[in-house]
Amino acid sequence: MTAAQRRRAITFILVTLTLDAMGIGLILPVMPDLIREVEGGTLGTAALWGGILATTFAVMQFIFGPVLGSLSDRYGRRSVLLISLLVMTVDYLVMAVAGSIWLLFVTRVVGGITAATQSTAAAFIADISKPEEKSANFGLIGAAFGVGFVLGPVIGGLLGEWGTRAPFYAAAALGALNLVFGYFVLPETVTDSIRRPFLWRRANPFGAFRALGQLDGVRRLIFLVFLYEFAFIVYPATWAYFTKEAFGWSPGMVGASLALFGIGIAIVQGALIRPALKRFGERGTIIYGIAFNFAAFVLLTVITTGWVALAFIPVTALGAVVTPALQGLMSQRAGDDQQGELQGVIASAKSIAMIFSPLVMTQLFWMFTNDTGLYFPGAAFALSAAIMIVCMITFLGRPRAA
């Protein structure tokens, strides 16, 4: 692969991951209004349905992350990514015309499957990276998600002012354009020397976790990924509802705040993580990230002014260095023929967090804003702060393994 081919292929991978992130961020500003449009009810009821839809999306990612990762180990990254992009584009078009909560439910099922290609995209990055480059290059994945969180809320917020359906047509168009781009520029990185048979006992999430758990320290690090993601998901799970309740923000303002958050993540994981890894190494970077996130979550529980929240939200992205550093540690401990399987298990750990975290976080929001008890809109952020303490204990408990 020439340098120019490598650059074009990486560009396609990052655009694909950006579109995956847009699939989450795009619907956040319009989701409260969209759910009430098709289902009716109060804002609290919409939050509960939002948690169910997010959980459905995550269940599919959990099941299909290792499946698609293992399929890419057998049949190659190219075919898995391109087919998933095609299905994702059609899924956005269906969301644009959905007239019932149950059709939205079906689209979240399909969307979760197509978004499970994160594992395949990450495996592609691992294929073309030297061991010492992996953590920093996995930071590019986080940066792509950051850009997606910028574009998604911006498109969703701005177009949401014109109607709840317009953002999905835009996402479908972007998906179609990227599919055409990938068809012409994406090479295959799986060669016969690292190709492995597809076996269900390894491809299902539980079997893959058991197999990879035998690698040095990987089992504990995967558990840490789950804990960290569970806490971090408080942003997409509750931010639209929290800011609407606490500050009376419109969809446009919610989109703008999430865009600032995404810009921060893109800068941190695309650029700042490299000097952090060089200076502190993976271990020190993870410790810093956990500590910073703890402080950020605590502050968000006590902020009562909208402009302060808007100014602070991009600063919270400075803690978004934990996941790529963890991915780098684990990727260095897996073989070249296990990268798709490993990234699939990491994706499944994130998906388990996405299954349970939105339900817990939105339930907390409902419990503390339903006028029947203590009023505390920031309760979910307080829980995330407590989880950061558990993350630190988990990581430092056995320092030699990390």
PDB file of N, CA, C and O in Angstrom, residues 59-91:
ATOM      1  N   VAL A  59     -27.844  -3.011  22.332  1.00  0.00           N
ATOM      2  CA  VAL A  59     -27.947  -4.477  22.352  1.00  0.00           C
ATOM      3  C   VAL A  59     -27.466  -5.053  21.023  1.00  0.00           C
ATOM      4  O   VAL A  59     -26.733  -6.048  20.980  1.00  0.00           O
ATOM      5  N   MET A  60     -27.870  -4.430  19.939  1.00  0.00           N
ATOM      6  CA  MET A  60     -27.442  -4.904  18.623  1.00  0.00           C
ATOM      7  C   MET A  60     -25.929  -4.751  18.448  1.00  0.00           C
ATOM      8  O   MET A  60     -25.271  -5.628  17.888  1.00  0.00           O
ATOM      9  N   GLN A  61     -25.383  -3.639  18.924  1.00  0.00           N
ATOM     10  CA  GLN A  61     -23.930  -3.471  18.852  1.00  0.00           C
ATOM     11  C   GLN A  61     -23.218  -4.537  19.679  1.00  0.00           C
ATOM     12  O   GLN A  61     -22.184  -5.069  19.264  1.00  0.00           O
ATOM     13  N   PHE A  62     -23.759  -4.843  20.846  1.00  0.00           N
ATOM     14  CA  PHE A  62     -23.157  -5.854  21.710  1.00  0.00           C
ATOM     15  C   PHE A  62     -23.112  -7.212  21.016  1.00  0.00           C
ATOM     16  O   PHE A  62     -22.095  -7.902  21.018  1.00  0.00           O
ATOM     17  N   ILE A  63     -24.219  -7.591  20.386  1.00  0.00           N
ATOM     18  CA  ILE A  63     -24.299  -8.903  19.753  1.00  0.00           C
ATOM     19  C   ILE A  63     -23.430  -8.967  18.507  1.00  0.00           C
ATOM     20  O   ILE A  63     -22.704  -9.954  18.276  1.00  0.00           O
ATOM     21  N   PHE A  64     -23.472  -7.913  17.695  1.00  0.00           N
ATOM     22  CA  PHE A  64     -22.869  -7.993  16.376  1.00  0.00           C
ATOM     23  C   PHE A  64     -21.457  -7.415  16.288  1.00  0.00           C
ATOM     24  O   PHE A  64     -20.804  -7.591  15.255  1.00  0.00           O
ATOM     25  N   GLY A  65     -20.962  -6.738  17.345  1.00  0.00           N
ATOM     26  CA  GLY A  65     -19.589  -6.241  17.308  1.00  0.00           C
ATOM     27  C   GLY A  65     -18.580  -7.354  17.061  1.00  0.00           C
ATOM     28  O   GLY A  65     -17.817  -7.317  16.083  1.00  0.00           O
ATOM     29  N   PRO A  66     -18.535  -8.393  17.927  1.00  0.00           N
ATOM     30  CA  PRO A  66     -17.610  -9.506  17.673  1.00  0.00           C
ATOM     31  C   PRO A  66     -17.942 -10.283  16.414  1.00  0.00           C
ATOM     32  O   PRO A  66     -17.040 -10.809  15.749  1.00  0.00           O
ATOM     33  N   VAL A  67     -19.225 -10.383  16.054  1.00  0.00           N
ATOM     34  CA  VAL A  67     -19.606 -11.109  14.839  1.00  0.00           C
ATOM     35  C   VAL A  67     -18.997 -10.452  13.615  1.00  0.00           C
ATOM     36  O   VAL A  67     -18.329 -11.092  12.780  1.00  0.00           O
ATOM     37  N   LEU A  68     -19.212  -9.126  13.476  1.00  0.00           N
ATOM     38  CA  LEU A  68     -18.659  -8.429  12.324  1.00  0.00           C
ATOM     39  C   LEU A  68     -17.139  -8.363  12.381  1.00  0.00           C
ATOM     40  O   LEU A  68     -16.472  -8.436  11.343  1.00  0.00           O
ATOM     41  N   GLY A  69     -16.588  -8.231  13.586  1.00  0.00           N
ATOM     42  CA  GLY A  69     -15.131  -8.248  13.714  1.00  0.00           C
ATOM     43  C   GLY A  69     -14.546  -9.571  13.254  1.00  0.00           C
ATOM     44  O   GLY A  69     -13.542  -9.614  12.529  1.00  0.00           O
ATOM     45  N   SER A  70     -15.156 -10.670  13.658  1.00  0.00           N
ATOM     46  CA  SER A  70     -14.675 -11.997  13.251  1.00  0.00           C
ATOM     47  C   SER A  70     -14.916 -12.241  11.769  1.00  0.00           C
ATOM     48  O   SER A  70     -14.088 -12.871  11.095  1.00  0.00           O
ATOM     49  N   LEU A  71     -16.048 -11.759  11.248  1.00  0.00           N
ATOM     50  CA  LEU A  71     -16.283 -11.863   9.803  1.00  0.00           C
ATOM     51  C   LEU A  71     -15.203 -11.115   9.023  1.00  0.00           C
ATOM     52  O   LEU A  71     -14.752 -11.573   7.965  1.00  0.00           O
ATOM     53  N   SER A  72     -14.782  -9.970   9.555  1.00  0.00           N
ATOM     54  CA  SER A  72     -13.736  -9.210   8.860  1.00  0.00           C
ATOM     55  C   SER A  72     -12.382  -9.905   8.972  1.00  0.00           C
ATOM     56  O   SER A  72     -11.547  -9.764   8.083  1.00  0.00           O
ATOM     57  N   ASP A  73     -12.145 -10.662  10.053  1.00  0.00           N
ATOM     58  CA  ASP A  73     -10.926 -11.471  10.154  1.00  0.00           C
ATOM     59  C   ASP A  73     -10.913 -12.577   9.101  1.00  0.00           C
ATOM     60  O   ASP A  73      -9.848 -13.017   8.662  1.00  0.00           O
ATOM     61  N   ARG A  74     -12.100 -13.024   8.712  1.00  0.00           N
ATOM     62  CA  ARG A  74     -12.206 -14.114   7.728  1.00  0.00           C
ATOM     63  C   ARG A  74     -12.337 -13.577   6.299  1.00  0.00           C
ATOM     64  O   ARG A  74     -11.612 -13.995   5.394  1.00  0.00           O
ATOM     65  N   TYR A  75     -13.271 -12.658   6.064  1.00  0.00           N
ATOM     66  CA  TYR A  75     -13.585 -12.225   4.705  1.00  0.00           C
ATOM     67  C   TYR A  75     -12.990 -10.878   4.336  1.00  0.00           C
ATOM     68  O   TYR A  75     -13.078 -10.458   3.175  1.00  0.00           O
ATOM     69  N   GLY A  76     -12.415 -10.182   5.320  1.00  0.00           N
ATOM     70  CA  GLY A  76     -11.770  -8.913   5.034  1.00  0.00           C
ATOM     71  C   GLY A  76     -12.550  -7.721   5.536  1.00  0.00           C
ATOM     72  O   GLY A  76     -13.769  -7.789   5.727  1.00  0.00           O
ATOM     73  N   ARG A  77     -11.851  -6.633   5.754  1.00  0.00           N
ATOM     74  CA  ARG A  77     -12.467  -5.422   6.292  1.00  0.00           C
ATOM     75  C   ARG A  77     -13.339  -4.724   5.236  1.00  0.00           C
ATOM     76  O   ARG A  77     -14.386  -4.176   5.557  1.00  0.00           O
ATOM     77  N   ARG A  78     -12.899  -4.756   3.977  1.00  0.00           N
ATOM     78  CA  ARG A  78     -13.544  -3.984   2.921  1.00  0.00           C
ATOM     79  C   ARG A  78     -15.016  -4.361   2.740  1.00  0.00           C
ATOM     80  O   ARG A  78     -15.902  -3.498   2.774  1.00  0.00           O
ATOM     81  N   SER A  79     -15.296  -5.650   2.543  1.00  0.00           N
ATOM     82  CA  SER A  79     -16.665  -6.064   2.250  1.00  0.00           C
ATOM     83  C   SER A  79     -17.590  -5.795   3.430  1.00  0.00           C
ATOM     84  O   SER A  79     -18.732  -5.344   3.252  1.00  0.00           O
ATOM     85  N   VAL A  80     -17.117  -6.022   4.655  1.00  0.00           N
ATOM     86  CA  VAL A  80     -17.944  -5.793   5.841  1.00  0.00           C
ATOM     87  C   VAL A  80     -18.299  -4.316   5.961  1.00  0.00           C
ATOM     88  O   VAL A  80     -19.456  -3.946   6.225  1.00  0.00           O
ATOM     89  N   LEU A  81     -17.330  -3.446   5.742  1.00  0.00           N
ATOM     90  CA  LEU A  81     -17.578  -2.008   5.885  1.00  0.00           C
ATOM     91  C   LEU A  81     -18.515  -1.470   4.803  1.00  0.00           C
ATOM     92  O   LEU A  81     -19.429  -0.694   5.091  1.00  0.00           O
ATOM     93  N   LEU A  82     -18.317  -1.882   3.566  1.00  0.00           N
ATOM     94  CA  LEU A  82     -19.132  -1.341   2.479  1.00  0.00           C
ATOM     95  C   LEU A  82     -20.582  -1.822   2.557  1.00  0.00           C
ATOM     96  O   LEU A  82     -21.517  -1.032   2.346  1.00  0.00           O
ATOM     97  N   ILE A  83     -20.788  -3.086   2.878  1.00  0.00           N
ATOM     98  CA  ILE A  83     -22.155  -3.586   2.999  1.00  0.00           C
ATOM     99  C   ILE A  83     -22.873  -2.892   4.147  1.00  0.00           C
ATOM    100  O   ILE A  83     -24.050  -2.511   4.037  1.00  0.00           O
ATOM    101  N   SER A  84     -22.181  -2.705   5.252  1.00  0.00           N
ATOM    102  CA  SER A  84     -22.801  -2.037   6.403  1.00  0.00           C
ATOM    103  C   SER A  84     -23.174  -0.597   6.080  1.00  0.00           C
ATOM    104  O   SER A  84     -24.213  -0.094   6.515  1.00  0.00           O
ATOM    105  N   LEU A  85     -22.323   0.090   5.322  1.00  0.00           N
ATOM    106  CA  LEU A  85     -22.631   1.468   4.924  1.00  0.00           C
ATOM    107  C   LEU A  85     -23.893   1.536   4.068  1.00  0.00           C
ATOM    108  O   LEU A  85     -24.716   2.445   4.227  1.00  0.00           O
ATOM    109  N   LEU A  86     -24.054   0.585   3.168  1.00  0.00           N
ATOM    110  CA  LEU A  86     -25.247   0.556   2.328  1.00  0.00           C
ATOM    111  C   LEU A  86     -26.511   0.397   3.175  1.00  0.00           C
ATOM    112  O   LEU A  86     -27.495   1.127   2.994  1.00  0.00           O
ATOM    113  N   VAL A  87     -26.468  -0.541   4.113  1.00  0.00           N
ATOM    114  CA  VAL A  87     -27.630  -0.783   4.967  1.00  0.00           C
ATOM    115  C   VAL A  87     -27.903   0.431   5.853  1.00  0.00           C
ATOM    116  O   VAL A  87     -29.061   0.812   6.069  1.00  0.00           O
ATOM    117  N   MET A  88     -26.861   1.074   6.358  1.00  0.00           N
ATOM    118  CA  MET A  88     -27.026   2.246   7.204  1.00  0.00           C
ATOM    119  C   MET A  88     -27.716   3.381   6.456  1.00  0.00           C
ATOM    120  O   MET A  88     -28.585   4.078   7.000  1.00  0.00           O
ATOM    121  N   THR A  89     -27.352   3.570   5.200  1.00  0.00           N
ATOM    122  CA  THR A  89     -27.970   4.625   4.395  1.00  0.00           C
ATOM    123  C   THR A  89     -29.472   4.392   4.244  1.00  0.00           C
ATOM    124  O   THR A  89     -30.283   5.319   4.406  1.00  0.00           O
ATOM    125  N   VAL A  90     -29.846   3.154   3.958  1.00  0.00           N
ATOM    126  CA  VAL A  90     -31.267   2.823   3.838  1.00  0.00           C
ATOM    127  C   VAL A  90     -31.977   3.022   5.181  1.00  0.00           C
ATOM    128  O   VAL A  90     -33.112   3.510   5.239  1.00  0.00           O
ATOM    129  N   ASP A  91     -31.306   2.681   6.266  1.00  0.00           N
ATOM    130  CA  ASP A  91     -31.902   2.809   7.597  1.00  0.00           C
ATOM    131  C   ASP A  91     -32.236   4.263   7.917  1.00  0.00           C
ATOM    132  O   ASP A  91     -33.294   4.558   8.485  1.00  0.00           O
TER     133      ASP A  91
END
